[in-house]
CSV table of C-alpha atoms and ligand atoms in Angstrom, one decimal:
chain,number,residue,atom,x,y,z
A,1,MET,CA,74.7,-4.6,43.9
A,2,LYS,CA,75.2,-3.1,40.3
A,3,GLU,CA,76.2,-6.8,39.4
A,4,GLN,CA,72.9,-8.1,41.2
A,5,ILE,CA,71.0,-5.5,39.2
A,6,ASP,CA,72.5,-6.4,36.0
A,7,SER,CA,72.0,-10.1,36.7
A,8,VAL,CA,68.2,-9.3,36.9
A,9,LEU,CA,68.1,-7.6,33.5
A,10,GLN,CA,70.1,-10.5,32.0
A,11,LYS,CA,67.5,-12.8,33.6
A,12,ALA,CA,64.7,-10.8,32.2
A,13,ARG,CA,66.3,-10.8,28.5
A,14,GLN,CA,66.5,-14.8,28.9
A,15,MET,CA,62.7,-15.2,30.3
A,16,LEU,CA,61.2,-12.9,27.5
A,17,GLY,CA,63.3,-14.6,25.0
A,18,ALA,CA,61.7,-17.9,25.7
A,19,ALA,CA,58.2,-16.5,26.5
A,20,GLN,CA,55.6,-18.1,24.3
A,21,THR,CA,52.4,-17.0,26.0
A,22,MET,CA,50.8,-14.1,27.9
A,23,GLN,CA,51.0,-16.1,31.1
A,24,ASP,CA,54.7,-16.4,30.6
A,25,LEU,CA,55.2,-12.6,30.3
A,26,GLU,CA,53.1,-12.1,33.3
A,27,GLN,CA,55.3,-14.6,35.1
A,28,VAL,CA,58.0,-12.5,34.3
A,29,ARG,CA,56.6,-9.4,35.6
A,30,VAL,CA,55.7,-11.0,38.7
A,31,GLN,CA,59.0,-12.7,39.4
A,32,LEU,CA,61.2,-9.7,38.6
A,33,LEU,CA,59.4,-6.6,39.0
A,34,GLY,CA,56.6,-7.5,41.6
A,35,LYS,CA,56.2,-6.3,45.1
A,36,LYS,CA,58.3,-9.7,46.2
A,37,GLY,CA,60.0,-9.7,43.1
A,38,GLU,CA,63.9,-9.9,42.6
A,39,LEU,CA,64.3,-6.2,41.7
A,40,THR,CA,62.4,-5.2,44.6
A,41,GLY,CA,64.1,-7.4,46.9
A,42,ILE,CA,67.4,-5.7,45.6
A,43,LEU,CA,66.0,-2.2,46.3
A,44,LYS,CA,65.1,-2.8,49.9
A,45,GLN,CA,68.7,-3.2,50.4
A,46,LEU,CA,69.6,0.2,49.5
A,47,GLY,CA,69.4,1.6,53.0
A,48,LYS,CA,72.6,-0.3,53.5
A,49,LEU,CA,74.6,1.6,51.0
A,50,SER,CA,76.5,4.7,51.7
A,51,ALA,CA,74.8,7.9,50.9
A,52,GLU,CA,77.0,8.4,47.8
A,53,GLU,CA,76.2,5.0,46.5
A,54,ARG,CA,72.5,5.0,47.2
A,55,PRO,CA,71.2,7.6,44.6
A,56,LYS,CA,73.4,5.9,41.9
A,57,MET,CA,72.2,2.4,42.6
A,58,GLY,CA,68.6,3.8,43.0
A,59,GLN,CA,68.8,5.2,39.6
A,60,LEU,CA,70.2,2.3,38.0
A,61,ALA,CA,67.5,-0.1,39.4
A,62,ASN,CA,64.8,2.4,38.1
A,63,GLU,CA,66.4,2.3,34.7
A,64,VAL,CA,66.7,-1.4,34.6
A,65,ARG,CA,62.9,-1.6,35.7
A,66,GLY,CA,62.1,0.8,32.7
A,67,GLN,CA,64.1,-1.4,30.2
A,68,ILE,CA,62.5,-4.5,31.4
A,69,GLU,CA,58.8,-3.1,31.2
A,70,ALA,CA,59.6,-1.9,27.8
A,71,HIS,CA,60.8,-5.3,26.8
A,72,ILE,CA,57.7,-6.9,28.2
A,73,GLN,CA,55.3,-4.5,26.5
A,74,GLU,CA,57.2,-5.1,23.1
A,75,LYS,CA,57.0,-8.9,23.6
A,76,THR,CA,53.2,-8.4,24.4
A,77,ARG,CA,52.8,-6.8,21.2
A,78,GLU,CA,54.6,-9.5,19.1
A,79,LEU,CA,52.5,-12.2,20.8
A,80,GLN,CA,49.4,-10.5,20.1
A,81,GLU,CA,50.3,-9.9,16.4
A,82,ALA,CA,51.3,-13.6,16.1
A,83,ALA,CA,47.9,-14.7,17.6
A,84,LEU,CA,46.1,-12.3,15.2
A,85,ALA,CA,48.0,-13.7,12.0
A,86,CYS,CA,47.4,-17.1,13.1
A,87,ARG,CA,43.4,-16.5,13.4
A,88,LEU,CA,43.3,-14.5,10.2
A,89,GLN,CA,45.2,-17.5,8.6
A,90,GLU,CA,42.7,-20.0,10.3
A,91,GLU,CA,39.5,-18.1,9.4
A,92,THR,CA,40.2,-17.1,5.5
A,93,LEU,CA,37.0,-16.9,3.5
A,94,ASP,CA,37.0,-17.1,-0.1
A,95,ILE,CA,34.4,-14.3,-0.9
A,96,THR,CA,34.8,-14.8,-4.5
A,97,MET,CA,33.1,-18.3,-4.2
A,98,PRO,CA,29.3,-18.3,-5.5
A,99,ALA,CA,26.7,-18.3,-2.9
A,100,VAL,CA,24.1,-20.7,-2.6
A,101,ARG,CA,20.8,-19.2,-4.1
A,102,GLN,CA,17.8,-19.4,-1.6
A,103,PRO,CA,14.8,-20.1,-4.2
A,104,ALA,CA,12.7,-17.0,-3.9
A,105,GLY,CA,9.2,-18.7,-4.3
A,106,SER,CA,6.2,-17.2,-6.0
A,107,LEU,CA,2.7,-16.2,-5.8
A,108,HIS,CA,0.1,-18.9,-6.5
A,109,PRO,CA,-1.8,-18.0,-9.9
A,110,LEU,CA,-5.0,-18.1,-7.8
A,111,SER,CA,-3.5,-15.4,-5.5
A,112,ILE,CA,-2.2,-13.4,-8.6
A,113,VAL,CA,-5.5,-13.3,-10.2
A,114,LEU,CA,-7.5,-12.6,-6.9
A,115,ASN,CA,-5.1,-9.7,-6.0
A,116,ASP,CA,-6.0,-8.2,-9.4
A,117,MET,CA,-9.7,-8.7,-8.7
A,118,ILE,CA,-9.3,-7.0,-5.5
A,119,ASP,CA,-7.5,-4.0,-6.8
A,120,ILE,CA,-10.3,-3.9,-9.8
A,121,PHE,CA,-13.3,-3.9,-7.2
A,122,LYS,CA,-11.6,-1.9,-4.7
A,123,SER,CA,-10.9,1.0,-7.4
A,124,MET,CA,-15.0,0.8,-7.8
A,125,GLY,CA,-15.6,1.3,-4.2
A,126,PHE,CA,-15.9,-2.1,-3.1
A,127,ASP,CA,-14.7,-3.5,0.1
A,128,VAL,CA,-13.4,-7.0,1.2
A,129,VAL,CA,-15.2,-9.3,3.5
A,130,ASP,CA,-14.5,-12.4,4.9
A,131,GLY,CA,-16.9,-15.4,5.8
A,132,PRO,CA,-16.6,-18.7,7.6
A,133,GLU,CA,-16.2,-22.1,5.5
A,134,VAL,CA,-18.3,-24.1,7.8
A,135,GLU,CA,-21.7,-22.5,7.5
A,136,THR,CA,-25.3,-23.0,9.0
A,137,ASP,CA,-28.0,-24.5,6.7
A,138,TYR,CA,-29.8,-21.0,7.4
A,139,TYR,CA,-26.8,-18.8,5.7
A,140,ASN,CA,-26.0,-21.2,2.9
A,141,PHE,CA,-29.5,-22.0,1.7
A,142,GLU,CA,-32.5,-20.7,3.9
A,143,ALA,CA,-32.0,-16.9,3.9
A,144,LEU,CA,-31.1,-17.6,0.2
A,145,ASN,CA,-34.6,-18.2,-0.6
A,146,VAL,CA,-33.9,-21.9,-0.6
A,147,PRO,CA,-36.1,-23.7,1.7
A,148,ALA,CA,-35.4,-27.3,3.1
A,149,ASP,CA,-37.3,-29.0,0.7
A,150,HIS,CA,-36.7,-27.0,-2.4
A,151,PRO,CA,-35.4,-28.8,-5.9
A,152,ALA,CA,-32.7,-26.1,-6.1
A,153,ARG,CA,-30.7,-27.9,-3.2
A,154,ASP,CA,-29.9,-30.4,-5.7
A,155,MET,CA,-27.9,-28.0,-8.0
A,156,GLN,CA,-25.3,-28.0,-5.3
A,157,ASP,CA,-24.2,-31.3,-3.8
A,158,THR,CA,-23.3,-30.6,-0.3
A,159,PHE,CA,-21.1,-31.7,2.4
A,160,TYR,CA,-23.1,-32.0,5.4
A,161,LEU,CA,-21.4,-31.9,9.0
A,162,GLY,CA,-24.4,-32.6,10.9
A,163,ASP,CA,-28.0,-31.5,11.3
A,164,ASN,CA,-27.4,-27.8,10.8
A,165,LEU,CA,-23.9,-27.5,9.7
A,166,LEU,CA,-22.3,-27.7,6.4
A,167,LEU,CA,-19.2,-26.8,4.1
A,168,ARG,CA,-20.4,-23.6,2.4
A,169,THR,CA,-21.3,-24.5,-1.4
A,170,GLN,CA,-21.2,-20.9,-2.5
A,171,THR,CA,-20.0,-17.5,-0.9
A,172,SER,CA,-23.4,-16.3,-1.4
A,173,ALA,CA,-23.9,-16.8,2.4
A,174,ALA,CA,-21.8,-13.8,2.9
A,175,GLN,CA,-24.3,-11.8,1.4
A,176,ILE,CA,-26.6,-12.6,4.2
A,177,ARG,CA,-24.1,-11.9,7.0
A,178,THR,CA,-23.1,-8.5,5.2
A,179,MET,CA,-27.0,-7.5,5.1
A,180,GLU,CA,-27.5,-8.5,8.7
A,181,SER,CA,-24.6,-6.6,9.9
A,182,ARG,CA,-24.7,-3.4,7.8
A,183,ARG,CA,-27.2,-0.8,6.2
A,184,PRO,CA,-27.2,0.1,2.5
A,185,PRO,CA,-25.2,1.4,1.0
A,186,ILE,CA,-23.4,-1.8,0.5
A,187,ARG,CA,-20.7,-2.5,-1.8
A,188,MET,CA,-18.6,-5.8,-0.9
A,189,ILE,CA,-17.0,-8.8,-2.3
A,190,CYS,CA,-16.1,-11.8,-0.6
A,191,PRO,CA,-13.4,-14.3,-1.9
A,192,GLY,CA,-13.1,-17.6,-0.4
A,193,ARG,CA,-13.0,-21.5,-0.6
A,194,VAL,CA,-16.6,-23.2,-1.3
A,195,TYR,CA,-17.2,-27.0,-1.2
A,196,ARG,CA,-19.2,-29.4,-3.4
A,197,ALA,CA,-19.5,-33.1,-3.4
A,198,ASP,CA,-18.1,-33.4,-7.1
A,199,GLU,CA,-16.1,-35.9,-8.6
A,200,VAL,CA,-12.7,-34.7,-9.5
A,201,ASP,CA,-11.9,-34.2,-13.2
A,202,ALA,CA,-10.3,-31.9,-15.5
A,203,THR,CA,-12.7,-29.1,-15.0
A,204,HIS,CA,-14.2,-30.2,-11.4
A,205,SER,CA,-12.8,-30.2,-7.8
A,206,PRO,CA,-14.4,-30.7,-4.5
A,207,VAL,CA,-12.9,-27.5,-3.3
A,208,PHE,CA,-12.9,-24.6,-5.3
A,209,HIS,CA,-13.0,-20.6,-5.0
A,210,GLN,CA,-15.5,-18.2,-5.6
A,211,VAL,CA,-15.6,-14.3,-5.4
A,212,GLU,CA,-19.1,-13.1,-4.1
A,213,GLY,CA,-20.1,-9.4,-5.0
A,214,LEU,CA,-22.9,-7.6,-3.6
A,215,VAL,CA,-24.2,-4.1,-4.2
A,216,VAL,CA,-27.4,-2.7,-2.2
A,217,ASP,CA,-28.5,0.7,-2.5
A,218,LYS,CA,-31.4,3.0,-3.7
A,219,GLY,CA,-32.1,2.7,-7.5
A,220,ILE,CA,-29.6,-0.1,-8.3
A,221,THR,CA,-30.7,-1.5,-11.7
A,222,MET,CA,-29.5,-4.4,-14.1
A,223,CYS,CA,-27.8,-1.6,-15.7
A,224,ASP,CA,-25.5,-1.2,-13.0
A,225,LEU,CA,-24.7,-5.0,-12.9
A,226,LYS,CA,-23.9,-5.1,-16.6
A,227,GLY,CA,-21.5,-2.0,-16.1
A,228,THR,CA,-19.8,-3.1,-13.3
A,229,LEU,CA,-19.0,-6.5,-14.9
A,230,GLU,CA,-18.2,-5.1,-18.3
A,231,GLN,CA,-15.4,-2.8,-16.6
A,232,PHE,CA,-14.2,-5.9,-14.7
A,233,ALA,CA,-14.0,-7.9,-17.7
A,234,ARG,CA,-12.0,-5.3,-19.6
A,235,GLU,CA,-9.6,-5.0,-16.7
A,236,ILE,CA,-9.1,-8.8,-16.3
A,237,TYR,CA,-8.9,-9.8,-19.8
A,238,GLY,CA,-7.8,-6.7,-21.7
A,239,LYS,CA,-9.8,-3.8,-23.4
A,240,ASP,CA,-11.4,-5.6,-26.1
A,241,ALA,CA,-13.1,-8.4,-23.9
A,242,LYS,CA,-17.0,-8.3,-24.3
A,243,ILE,CA,-19.5,-10.0,-22.0
A,244,LYS,CA,-22.8,-11.7,-22.8
A,245,PHE,CA,-25.6,-12.2,-20.5
A,246,ARG,CA,-27.7,-15.3,-20.7
A,247,PRO,CA,-31.1,-15.9,-18.7
A,248,SER,CA,-30.6,-18.3,-15.9
A,249,PHE,CA,-32.0,-19.2,-12.5
A,250,PHE,CA,-30.7,-18.9,-9.0
A,251,PRO,CA,-33.2,-18.8,-6.2
A,252,PHE,CA,-31.8,-15.7,-4.7
A,253,THR,CA,-31.9,-13.4,-7.6
A,254,GLU,CA,-34.5,-12.5,-9.8
A,255,PRO,CA,-34.0,-12.2,-12.7
A,256,SER,CA,-30.8,-14.1,-12.9
A,257,VAL,CA,-28.1,-14.4,-15.5
A,258,GLU,CA,-25.2,-16.3,-16.4
A,259,VAL,CA,-22.3,-14.2,-17.8
A,260,ASP,CA,-19.7,-15.3,-20.5
A,261,VAL,CA,-16.6,-13.5,-21.6
A,262,SER,CA,-15.3,-13.4,-25.1
A,263,CYS,CA,-12.7,-16.2,-25.2
A,264,PRO,CA,-9.1,-14.7,-24.5
A,265,LYS,CA,-7.5,-16.9,-26.5
A,266,CYS,CA,-9.4,-16.7,-30.1
A,267,GLY,CA,-10.9,-13.4,-29.3
A,268,GLY,CA,-14.5,-14.6,-29.7
A,269,ALA,CA,-14.0,-16.3,-33.3
A,270,GLY,CA,-14.1,-20.0,-31.7
A,271,HIS,CA,-11.3,-21.2,-33.9
A,272,THR,CA,-7.3,-20.3,-34.2
A,273,ALA,CA,-5.3,-21.2,-37.4
A,274,ALA,CA,-4.9,-24.6,-35.6
A,275,GLY,CA,-8.6,-25.5,-35.6
A,276,ASP,CA,-11.2,-25.2,-33.1
A,277,CYS,CA,-9.9,-23.1,-30.0
A,278,SER,CA,-8.8,-25.2,-27.2
A,279,VAL,CA,-9.9,-22.8,-24.4
A,280,CYS,CA,-13.5,-22.1,-25.3
A,281,LYS,CA,-14.0,-25.6,-27.2
A,282,GLY,CA,-14.9,-23.6,-30.3
A,283,SER,CA,-17.9,-21.8,-28.9
A,284,GLY,CA,-16.1,-18.3,-28.7
A,285,TRP,CA,-17.3,-17.8,-25.1
A,286,ILE,CA,-16.3,-18.8,-21.6
A,287,GLU,CA,-18.8,-18.5,-18.8
A,288,ILE,CA,-17.3,-17.0,-15.9
A,289,LEU,CA,-20.1,-16.2,-13.2
A,290,GLY,CA,-23.3,-16.2,-12.1
A,291,ALA,CA,-25.6,-12.8,-11.1
A,292,GLY,CA,-28.8,-11.2,-11.0
A,293,MET,CA,-30.9,-8.8,-9.1
A,294,VAL,CA,-31.1,-9.5,-5.2
A,295,HIS,CA,-34.6,-11.3,-4.9
A,296,PRO,CA,-36.8,-9.0,-2.8
A,297,ARG,CA,-37.5,-12.0,-0.3
A,298,VAL,CA,-33.8,-12.0,0.3
A,299,LEU,CA,-33.5,-8.3,1.1
A,300,SER,CA,-36.5,-8.5,3.5
A,301,GLY,CA,-35.5,-11.5,5.0
A,302,CYS,CA,-32.4,-9.4,6.2
A,303,GLY,CA,-34.4,-6.3,7.3
A,304,ILE,CA,-33.9,-4.4,4.1
A,305,ASP,CA,-37.0,-2.9,2.6
A,306,PRO,CA,-37.3,-3.7,-0.9
A,307,GLN,CA,-39.8,-1.1,-1.9
A,308,VAL,CA,-36.9,1.3,-1.0
A,309,TYR,CA,-33.8,-0.5,-1.7
A,310,SER,CA,-32.6,-2.7,-4.8
A,311,GLY,CA,-29.6,-4.6,-5.4
A,312,PHE,CA,-27.3,-6.8,-7.4
A,313,ALA,CA,-25.2,-9.9,-6.6
A,314,PHE,CA,-22.5,-11.8,-8.6
A,315,GLY,CA,-20.4,-15.0,-8.0
A,316,ILE,CA,-17.4,-15.3,-10.0
A,317,GLY,CA,-15.5,-18.7,-10.4
A,318,LEU,CA,-12.0,-17.8,-9.4
A,319,ASP,CA,-10.5,-21.3,-10.7
A,320,ARG,CA,-12.5,-20.8,-14.0
A,321,LEU,CA,-11.1,-17.2,-14.2
A,322,THR,CA,-7.5,-18.3,-13.6
A,323,ILE,CA,-7.5,-21.1,-16.0
A,324,THR,CA,-8.7,-19.2,-18.8
A,325,LYS,CA,-6.6,-16.3,-18.2
A,326,TYR,CA,-3.4,-18.4,-18.0
A,327,LYS,CA,-4.7,-20.9,-20.6
A,328,ILE,CA,-4.2,-23.6,-18.2
A,329,SER,CA,-5.6,-27.0,-19.4
A,330,ASP,CA,-6.7,-29.1,-16.4
A,331,ILE,CA,-8.2,-27.4,-12.8
A,332,ARG,CA,-6.4,-30.1,-11.1
A,333,LEU,CA,-3.0,-28.4,-11.6
A,334,ILE,CA,-4.5,-25.4,-9.3
A,335,PHE,CA,-4.6,-27.8,-6.3
A,336,GLU,CA,-1.9,-30.3,-6.7
A,337,ASN,CA,1.1,-27.8,-5.9
A,338,ASP,CA,3.5,-29.4,-8.2
A,339,LEU,CA,6.5,-26.8,-8.2
A,340,ARG,CA,7.4,-27.5,-11.9
A,341,PHE,CA,3.7,-25.7,-12.4
A,342,LEU,CA,3.8,-23.3,-9.8
A,343,GLU,CA,7.4,-22.0,-10.8
A,344,GLN,CA,6.0,-20.8,-14.0
A,345,PHE,CA,4.2,-17.8,-12.2
B,401,LIG,N1,-24.0,-18.7,-5.9
B,401,LIG,C1,-24.2,-19.0,-7.0
B,401,LIG,C2,-23.4,-20.2,-7.4
B,401,LIG,O1,-22.9,-20.8,-6.8
B,401,LIG,C3,-23.7,-17.8,-8.1
B,401,LIG,C4,-24.4,-16.6,-7.7
B,401,LIG,C5,-24.1,-15.5,-6.8
B,401,LIG,C6,-25.4,-16.3,-8.6
B,401,LIG,C7,-24.5,-14.4,-6.8
B,401,LIG,C8,-26.2,-15.1,-8.2
B,401,LIG,C9,-25.9,-14.3,-7.6
B,401,LIG,O2,-23.7,-21.0,-8.3
């Protein structure tokens, strides 16, 4: 029996030496140590031995089993290590290689200026409202004191969408919606796109942007309008910026003004060392908005008593403001989304 047991150990060494995979190892375990395995088979014969021999053989068999198990374990570790080394080799990463950079993108110049404007007006207590770009004739014209046959309709060449619908020509439509839905005191701005059937050139686009402003309260005067816009101009263009009111006409404000700001490039002189200033074209001033005191008829149309309340409104040309602030020469650049242009901001 001792020889039989020894030969199992021999066999185990042979088989394990040749084993290449985990399956091979399992095969060894089953064939030699399993329930029907060779060593187990030998142990079943123990009963036939003498009482003296039996414990010796039993002990020997157990030792051999222990040795074989240890071998299998060792071999298992070897195979695992080899597999790991192989994987590490295959999956080598060169972490010193420079990565491909994702371009980060940037804000559109209009968004930068609009964000600034929102911050400025919020700090003065205004809130920001939104209005529809497809408007009814009523909100875009009628309620703003421009009846159907009024010559002022020609001031704005309108895209009509049907009998009653149009693309808003001015964010002023949002004044009416705000006064209908809220009671004074009102302090709001409404930024957004507006549309006019204009030919495209360096200063005109059929779609552009306005920021409407509206303040309604008791005792609001033209001084409040001027102070608000002066503060706004100083924050946008710098503390030396000046503004100038010119008399004008809008059907929904009385009196009405157009507001110029001193040219940010030449500081109002109209010329630089190189000659006439290219931003203000030599005048020293740039028109940036229309404004005025809300017409009493507009207030009462919205159910606000003009005997008790007064207000001012303004409409700022956002594209104009952006162009002058960044000294951009052509409004088309704002809409074409040429990355070489946009990446500069
Ligand atoms: N809505 C006017 C325009 O587009 C601007 C404006 C707004 C004027 C508010 C006065 C008051 O020309």
